[in-house]
Structure formats: C-alpha cells, structure tokens
Coordinates of C-alpha atoms in Angstrom, one line a residue:
M13 CA 21.6 62.9 22.5
M14 CA 22.3 59.4 21.3
T15 CA 25.3 59.0 23.5
S16 CA 23.4 60.4 26.5
N17 CA 20.5 58.0 25.9
F18 CA 23.0 55.1 25.5
L19 CA 24.5 56.0 28.9
K20 CA 21.0 56.1 30.4
V21 CA 20.0 52.7 29.0
T22 CA 23.3 51.3 30.3
L23 CA 22.6 52.7 33.7
L24 CA 19.1 51.1 33.7
F25 CA 20.6 47.8 32.5
L26 CA 23.2 47.7 35.2
S27 CA 20.7 48.6 37.9
S28 CA 18.4 45.8 36.6
I29 CA 21.3 43.3 36.9
T30 CA 22.1 44.6 40.4
M31 CA 18.4 44.2 41.4
L32 CA 18.4 40.6 40.1
I33 CA 21.6 39.8 42.0
G34 CA 19.9 41.2 45.1
I35 CA 16.9 39.0 44.6
V36 CA 19.1 35.9 44.2
L37 CA 21.1 36.8 47.3
S38 CA 18.0 37.5 49.3
I39 CA 16.6 34.1 48.4
T40 CA 19.8 32.3 49.1
Y41 CA 21.3 33.6 52.2
G42 CA 20.1 33.9 55.8
Y43 CA 20.2 32.1 59.1
A44 CA 19.6 28.7 57.6
N45 CA 22.8 27.4 55.9
T46 CA 22.0 27.4 52.2
N47 CA 23.9 28.3 49.1
L48 CA 23.4 29.0 45.4
H49 CA 23.3 25.3 44.6
T50 CA 20.6 24.7 47.2
T51 CA 18.6 27.5 45.7
W52 CA 18.9 26.0 42.2
E53 CA 17.8 22.6 43.5
A54 CA 14.8 24.1 45.3
F55 CA 13.5 25.6 42.1
F56 CA 14.3 22.8 39.7
H57 CA 14.6 19.7 41.8
Y58 CA 12.3 20.3 44.8
N59 CA 12.4 17.5 47.4
E60 CA 10.5 19.0 50.4
S61 CA 13.6 19.3 52.6
N62 CA 13.7 22.0 55.2
E63 CA 16.2 24.0 53.2
H64 CA 13.9 24.0 50.1
L65 CA 10.9 24.9 52.2
I66 CA 12.8 27.9 53.7
I67 CA 13.8 29.1 50.2
L68 CA 10.4 28.8 48.5
E69 CA 8.0 29.4 51.4
H70 CA 9.9 32.1 53.3
R71 CA 12.7 33.7 51.4
L72 CA 11.2 33.9 47.9
P73 CA 8.1 35.8 49.1
R74 CA 10.3 38.0 51.2
A75 CA 12.6 38.9 48.3
L76 CA 9.6 39.6 46.0
I77 CA 7.9 41.8 48.6
A78 CA 11.1 43.8 49.2
T79 CA 11.5 44.3 45.5
F80 CA 7.9 45.6 44.9
V81 CA 7.7 47.6 48.1
G82 CA 11.1 49.3 47.6
A83 CA 10.3 50.2 44.0
S84 CA 6.9 51.5 44.9
L85 CA 8.1 53.7 47.7
A86 CA 10.8 55.2 45.6
V87 CA 8.4 56.0 42.8
A88 CA 5.9 57.5 45.2
G89 CA 8.6 59.7 46.7
A90 CA 9.8 60.8 43.2
L91 CA 6.2 61.8 42.2
L92 CA 5.7 63.8 45.4
Q93 CA 9.0 65.7 45.0
T94 CA 8.0 66.5 41.5
M95 CA 4.5 67.7 42.5
T96 CA 5.6 69.8 45.5
R97 CA 8.9 70.9 44.2
N98 CA 10.2 70.0 47.6
P99 CA 13.3 67.9 47.7
L100 CA 12.5 66.7 51.2
A101 CA 9.0 65.4 50.3
S102 CA 8.3 61.7 50.9
P103 CA 5.2 59.5 51.2
G104 CA 4.9 60.5 54.9
I105 CA 3.9 64.0 53.7
L106 CA 0.4 62.7 53.0
G107 CA 0.1 60.9 56.3
I108 CA 0.4 57.5 54.7
N109 CA 2.5 56.0 57.5
A110 CA 0.7 57.7 60.3
G111 CA -2.8 56.9 59.0
A112 CA -2.0 53.3 58.4
G113 CA -0.5 52.9 61.9
L114 CA -3.5 54.5 63.6
F115 CA -6.0 52.2 61.8
I116 CA -3.9 49.2 62.7
V117 CA -3.9 50.0 66.4
L118 CA -7.7 50.9 66.2
A119 CA -8.4 47.5 64.6
M120 CA -6.4 45.7 67.2
S121 CA -7.9 47.5 70.1
I122 CA -11.5 47.6 69.0
L123 CA -11.9 44.6 66.6
Q124 CA -9.2 42.4 68.2
M125 CA -7.6 41.7 64.8
T126 CA -4.3 39.8 64.9
S127 CA -3.7 38.3 61.5
L128 CA -1.2 39.9 59.0
F129 CA -3.9 39.6 56.3
S130 CA -6.3 41.8 58.4
F131 CA -3.4 44.2 59.1
T132 CA -2.8 44.6 55.3
L133 CA -6.4 45.5 54.5
V134 CA -6.8 47.8 57.5
A135 CA -3.5 49.5 56.9
F136 CA -4.4 50.2 53.2
L137 CA -7.7 51.7 54.3
G138 CA -6.0 53.9 56.9
A139 CA -3.4 55.1 54.4
T140 CA -6.1 55.9 51.9
V141 CA -8.4 57.8 54.4
S142 CA -5.4 59.7 55.7
A143 CA -4.1 60.8 52.3
L144 CA -7.6 61.8 51.1
S145 CA -8.2 63.8 54.3
I146 CA -5.0 65.7 53.9
L147 CA -5.8 66.3 50.3
A148 CA -9.2 67.8 51.1
I149 CA -7.9 70.0 53.9
S150 CA -5.0 71.3 51.8
S151 CA -7.5 72.3 49.1
I152 CA -9.6 74.5 51.4
G153 CA -9.1 78.2 50.9
D154 CA -8.2 80.6 48.2
G155 CA -4.7 79.2 47.5
G156 CA -6.0 75.7 46.9
M157 CA -3.7 72.7 47.0
T158 CA -0.4 74.4 46.9
P159 CA 2.8 72.6 47.9
I160 CA 3.1 74.5 51.2
N161 CA -0.6 73.9 52.1
L162 CA -0.1 70.2 51.3
T163 CA 3.0 70.0 53.4
L164 CA 1.5 71.8 56.4
A165 CA -1.7 69.7 56.3
G166 CA 0.3 66.5 56.0
T167 CA 2.6 67.5 58.9
A168 CA -0.2 68.6 61.2
L169 CA -2.5 65.6 60.6
G170 CA 0.4 63.2 60.5
A171 CA 1.5 64.4 64.0
M172 CA -2.1 64.1 65.3
F173 CA -2.4 60.5 63.9
Y174 CA 0.9 59.6 65.4
S175 CA 0.0 61.0 68.8
L176 CA -3.3 59.1 68.8
T177 CA -1.5 55.9 67.9
Q178 CA 0.9 56.3 70.8
G179 CA -1.9 57.1 73.2
L180 CA -3.9 54.0 72.2
L181 CA -0.8 51.8 72.6
A182 CA -0.2 53.3 76.0
I183 CA -3.7 52.4 77.1
N184 CA -3.6 48.9 75.5
E185 CA -0.3 47.6 76.6
A186 CA -1.3 44.0 75.8
Q187 CA -1.3 45.0 72.1
L188 CA 2.0 46.8 72.2
D189 CA 4.3 43.9 71.3
Q190 CA 2.1 42.7 68.4
V191 CA 2.1 46.1 66.7
L192 CA 5.6 47.5 67.4
F193 CA 7.3 45.1 64.9
W194 CA 4.9 46.2 62.2
L195 CA 5.4 49.9 63.0
A196 CA 9.1 49.4 62.7
G197 CA 8.7 48.2 59.1
S198 CA 9.5 44.6 58.1
V199 CA 9.2 42.1 55.2
Q200 CA 9.9 39.2 57.5
G201 CA 7.1 36.6 57.9
R202 CA 5.0 37.9 55.0
D203 CA 3.7 35.4 52.4
L204 CA 2.9 35.7 48.8
H205 CA -0.8 35.9 49.6
L206 CA -0.4 39.3 51.1
L207 CA 1.5 40.5 48.0
W208 CA -1.3 39.3 45.7
V209 CA -3.7 41.4 47.8
V210 CA -1.9 44.7 47.1
L211 CA -0.2 43.9 43.8
P212 CA -3.2 45.0 41.7
F213 CA -3.1 48.5 43.4
L214 CA 0.6 48.7 42.8
F215 CA 0.2 47.7 39.2
V216 CA -2.4 50.4 38.6
G217 CA -0.1 53.0 40.2
W218 CA 2.8 52.0 38.0
L219 CA 0.6 52.0 34.9
I220 CA -0.7 55.5 35.5
T221 CA 2.8 56.7 36.2
A222 CA 4.1 55.3 32.9
I223 CA 1.2 57.0 31.0
M224 CA 1.9 60.4 32.8
T225 CA 5.6 60.8 32.1
K226 CA 5.0 63.7 29.6
Q227 CA 2.8 65.6 32.1
L228 CA 5.3 65.0 34.9
N229 CA 8.0 66.5 32.7
L230 CA 5.9 69.6 32.2
L231 CA 5.0 69.9 35.9
S232 CA 8.7 69.7 36.8
L233 CA 9.2 73.0 34.9
G234 CA 7.0 74.8 37.4
E235 CA 3.2 75.3 37.6
D236 CA 3.1 78.6 35.6
V237 CA 5.1 77.2 32.7
A238 CA 3.2 73.9 32.7
K239 CA -0.1 75.7 32.7
G240 CA 1.1 77.9 29.9
L241 CA 1.9 74.8 27.9
G242 CA -1.6 73.5 28.4
L243 CA -1.2 71.2 31.4
N244 CA -4.3 70.7 33.6
I245 CA -2.6 71.3 36.9
L246 CA -5.4 70.2 39.2
R247 CA -6.1 66.9 37.4
T248 CA -2.4 66.1 37.3
K249 CA -2.0 66.7 41.0
F250 CA -5.1 64.6 41.7
L251 CA -3.6 61.7 39.7
I252 CA -0.3 62.0 41.5
V253 CA -2.0 61.8 44.9
L254 CA -4.0 58.8 43.6
I255 CA -0.8 57.1 42.5
V256 CA 1.0 57.8 45.8
V257 CA -2.0 56.4 47.8
L258 CA -1.9 53.2 45.6
L259 CA 1.9 52.8 45.8
A260 CA 2.8 54.0 49.2
G261 CA -0.5 52.8 50.8
G262 CA -0.1 49.4 49.4
S263 CA 3.6 49.2 50.4
V264 CA 2.9 50.3 54.0
A265 CA 0.0 47.9 54.2
I266 CA 2.1 44.9 53.5
A267 CA 5.5 45.9 55.0
G268 CA 4.8 48.6 57.5
P269 CA 6.1 52.2 57.4
I270 CA 9.6 51.8 55.9
S271 CA 11.4 55.1 56.0
F272 CA 13.9 57.0 53.8
I273 CA 13.4 55.1 50.6
G274 CA 10.9 57.6 49.2
L275 CA 13.1 60.4 50.5
I276 CA 16.7 59.6 49.4
I277 CA 16.3 57.4 46.3
P278 CA 14.7 60.1 44.1
H279 CA 17.7 62.4 44.9
I280 CA 20.2 59.7 43.8
A281 CA 18.2 58.9 40.7
R282 CA 18.0 62.5 39.6
K283 CA 21.7 62.9 40.2
L284 CA 22.5 59.9 38.1
I285 CA 20.1 60.2 35.2
G286 CA 18.5 63.7 35.2
T287 CA 14.9 64.8 35.6
E288 CA 13.2 63.4 32.4
H289 CA 10.6 61.2 34.0
Q290 CA 10.7 58.5 31.3
W291 CA 14.2 57.7 32.6
Y292 CA 14.1 59.1 36.1
I293 CA 11.1 57.0 37.3
P294 CA 12.4 53.6 36.1
L295 CA 15.8 54.2 37.7
A296 CA 14.2 55.3 41.0
A297 CA 12.1 52.1 41.0
L298 CA 15.2 50.0 40.4
L299 CA 17.3 51.8 43.0
G300 CA 14.4 51.6 45.6
A301 CA 14.2 47.8 45.1
I302 CA 18.0 47.5 45.4
L303 CA 18.1 49.4 48.6
L304 CA 15.4 47.5 50.3
L305 CA 16.7 44.1 49.1
F306 CA 20.2 44.7 50.4
A307 CA 19.0 46.4 53.6
D308 CA 16.9 43.3 54.3
I309 CA 19.8 41.0 53.7
G310 CA 21.9 43.1 56.1
A311 CA 19.1 43.0 58.7
R312 CA 19.5 39.2 58.9
Y313 CA 23.1 39.3 60.0
I314 CA 23.6 42.2 62.4
I315 CA 22.3 40.4 65.5
M316 CA 21.9 36.8 64.1
P317 CA 20.1 34.6 65.0
Q318 CA 17.6 37.4 65.6
E319 CA 16.8 40.0 63.0
V320 CA 16.6 43.8 62.9
P321 CA 13.4 45.2 61.3
V322 CA 14.3 46.3 57.8
G323 CA 12.8 49.7 58.6
V324 CA 15.6 50.2 61.1
M325 CA 18.2 49.3 58.5
T326 CA 16.9 51.7 55.9
A327 CA 16.9 54.5 58.6
F328 CA 20.5 53.6 59.5
I329 CA 21.5 53.8 55.8
G330 CA 19.3 56.8 54.9
T331 CA 20.1 59.1 57.8
P332 CA 23.6 60.1 56.8
I333 CA 22.5 60.5 53.2
F334 CA 19.5 62.7 54.3
V335 CA 21.8 64.8 56.4
Y336 CA 24.2 65.3 53.5
I337 CA 21.2 66.3 51.2
A338 CA 19.8 68.7 53.8
R339 CA 23.2 70.4 54.4
K340 CA 23.9 70.7 50.7
G341 CA 20.5 72.2 50.1
F342 CA 21.0 74.7 53.0
K343 CA 24.3 75.8 51.7
K344 CA 22.9 76.4 48.2
G345 CA 20.1 78.4 49.7

C-alpha cells in the first residue's frame, strides 16, 4: 500500500509540474514575439511595453482561465460518471451546454446584450435552470432519478434547447457572428474580472467535492451496496448535481461549451490512478487543466495569425480518444 500511495503521489506531483509548465508556456508564447526572459521581466520589472501588456493583460488571464475551466470540467465529468455509472457521461448530460447557449441567444435577441460580462451571468443562469429542470424531470415517476432516467431527460431536453438555439440564430442573423465564437468554446479575450465572477462558485464546488470523497467511493461500489453501508443515495446525488452545476455551469459561463474534457479525462485518470476518489479527483483536475492549457497553446499556431477556438482543438484531440474508449467498451460488452 505504501508503494502504491508513493506512486500515486509521484503521479500527482509530475502532473502538477506539467500543469505549471503549461501555464508558463501559455503566458509566454503566442502571436506576439516574446520569450521566457520577457515573461520574467513583465512580472518583476514591468515597464508598460506592448510585450509586457500582452503578457499580463491578455495571456495571464487566459492561462488562469484555461487552468480553472479545464480542471472544473474534468471534475464535473468524473462526478457524473461516478453517479450514473455511465463511462460516456459528461456535463452535457445535464444540458449544461445547451441551456447556457439558449439563454445567451435569448439575451442577445431580446435584451440586446453584447458584453462578455453579461454573457457570463446569463450563461451561468441558463446552465443552472437547464440542469435543475432535467433533475426535476428525471425524478418524476416510480423509478426516481435513476441513471437511465437522468440520461434520457438530459438528452431530450438538451436536444430541444439546441434546436431552439439554432432556430433563434436563424431568425436573428445579425446576432449570428457574435455568438458563434462563444458557442465554439474559447478562452481568448476573457479578462480576470470574468474569472473572479465565477471563481466563488468553482471554489464551493471543489470544496464540497473534497469533503465528499468517502461518499463518492461508496457510491462507486453501486447503489445497493452503498445503501447497505449507510449512504444516503438521494442526498449524495443531489450534492453531485449541485457540484456539476457549479463547476460545469461556471466553466461554460466564462469559456463557452468546451467539449470532451469532461468525457475523456476521467477515463485517463481512472486508468492511471484507480477509482479511489481522494486520488482520482485531484488527478482528473490536473489532467483537465493540462489538456485545456496545451490545446489553447496549439490553437494559437494552427492558422496563425488567426486562432482556432479552443473548443475545436479539444474536439480534435478528444474525438479519437472517445472512439477508442467507445470501441473498447463495446468489445468488452
């Protein structure tokens, strides 16, 4: 056990170092010609040059947002996969992305909102309303909020929200360009003020998750076993949904619907470190941050001087991994 724990600590340490390297690279490199020395000077000998402004005002917020969003989406996905016992579950199962997108388009069409700050607040509201609606619908009936009921409710309402969003965009073509970049998912052009808006929600989600690791370990054994060991299943599920709303809703609000992180990262983390949530959740958070940081760095260079939305990059990276996971699962079945 000591050796096993030593290996897990080593893995978490190496992942932390990799994440820090990703943050430094994200701050340092991009279209503007800067290097590590320029970054050092910007932090410790700031002189208001264009390079220093780019590093502190644009790249630093971008790197921090990518770190927090990537970690939060990965943790949200890990929790949903534990709760539903569905390896293909992700934050989209609660309609987080679809609800946020619909509310953004409604706000633009009806209230004529255009600022990123307004988008953040409205998207978080939409994600919350969507998730709570799906939770309520999936709880109706004798079976209650079973994994299959939750999945079916999320899929159905998510599809409806997505269709409504596309219909509104077709009617209001003038709003199309303004919202498409957000719908693709991006951390470009966000400032720290937006992060401070959602950070309290993310912090509460992380805190509750850390407190719940023992309950999550029990739930992963199966509902019947967990109930026999004294776990309050309904309360645990409610708390998981609350955490997902806080983490995924906050992430979508600030960066748009970034796909695949909440789907593939939990698989990788489980493969590397096992299913004990006191180890599994921290590793998933670190790997989620690493993936989004390096995806965002890559997004800057593919069609430079323009940028690819980071949501496109994560889809490009995640699709082959998802296909591998799905095929492997099918063969086992």
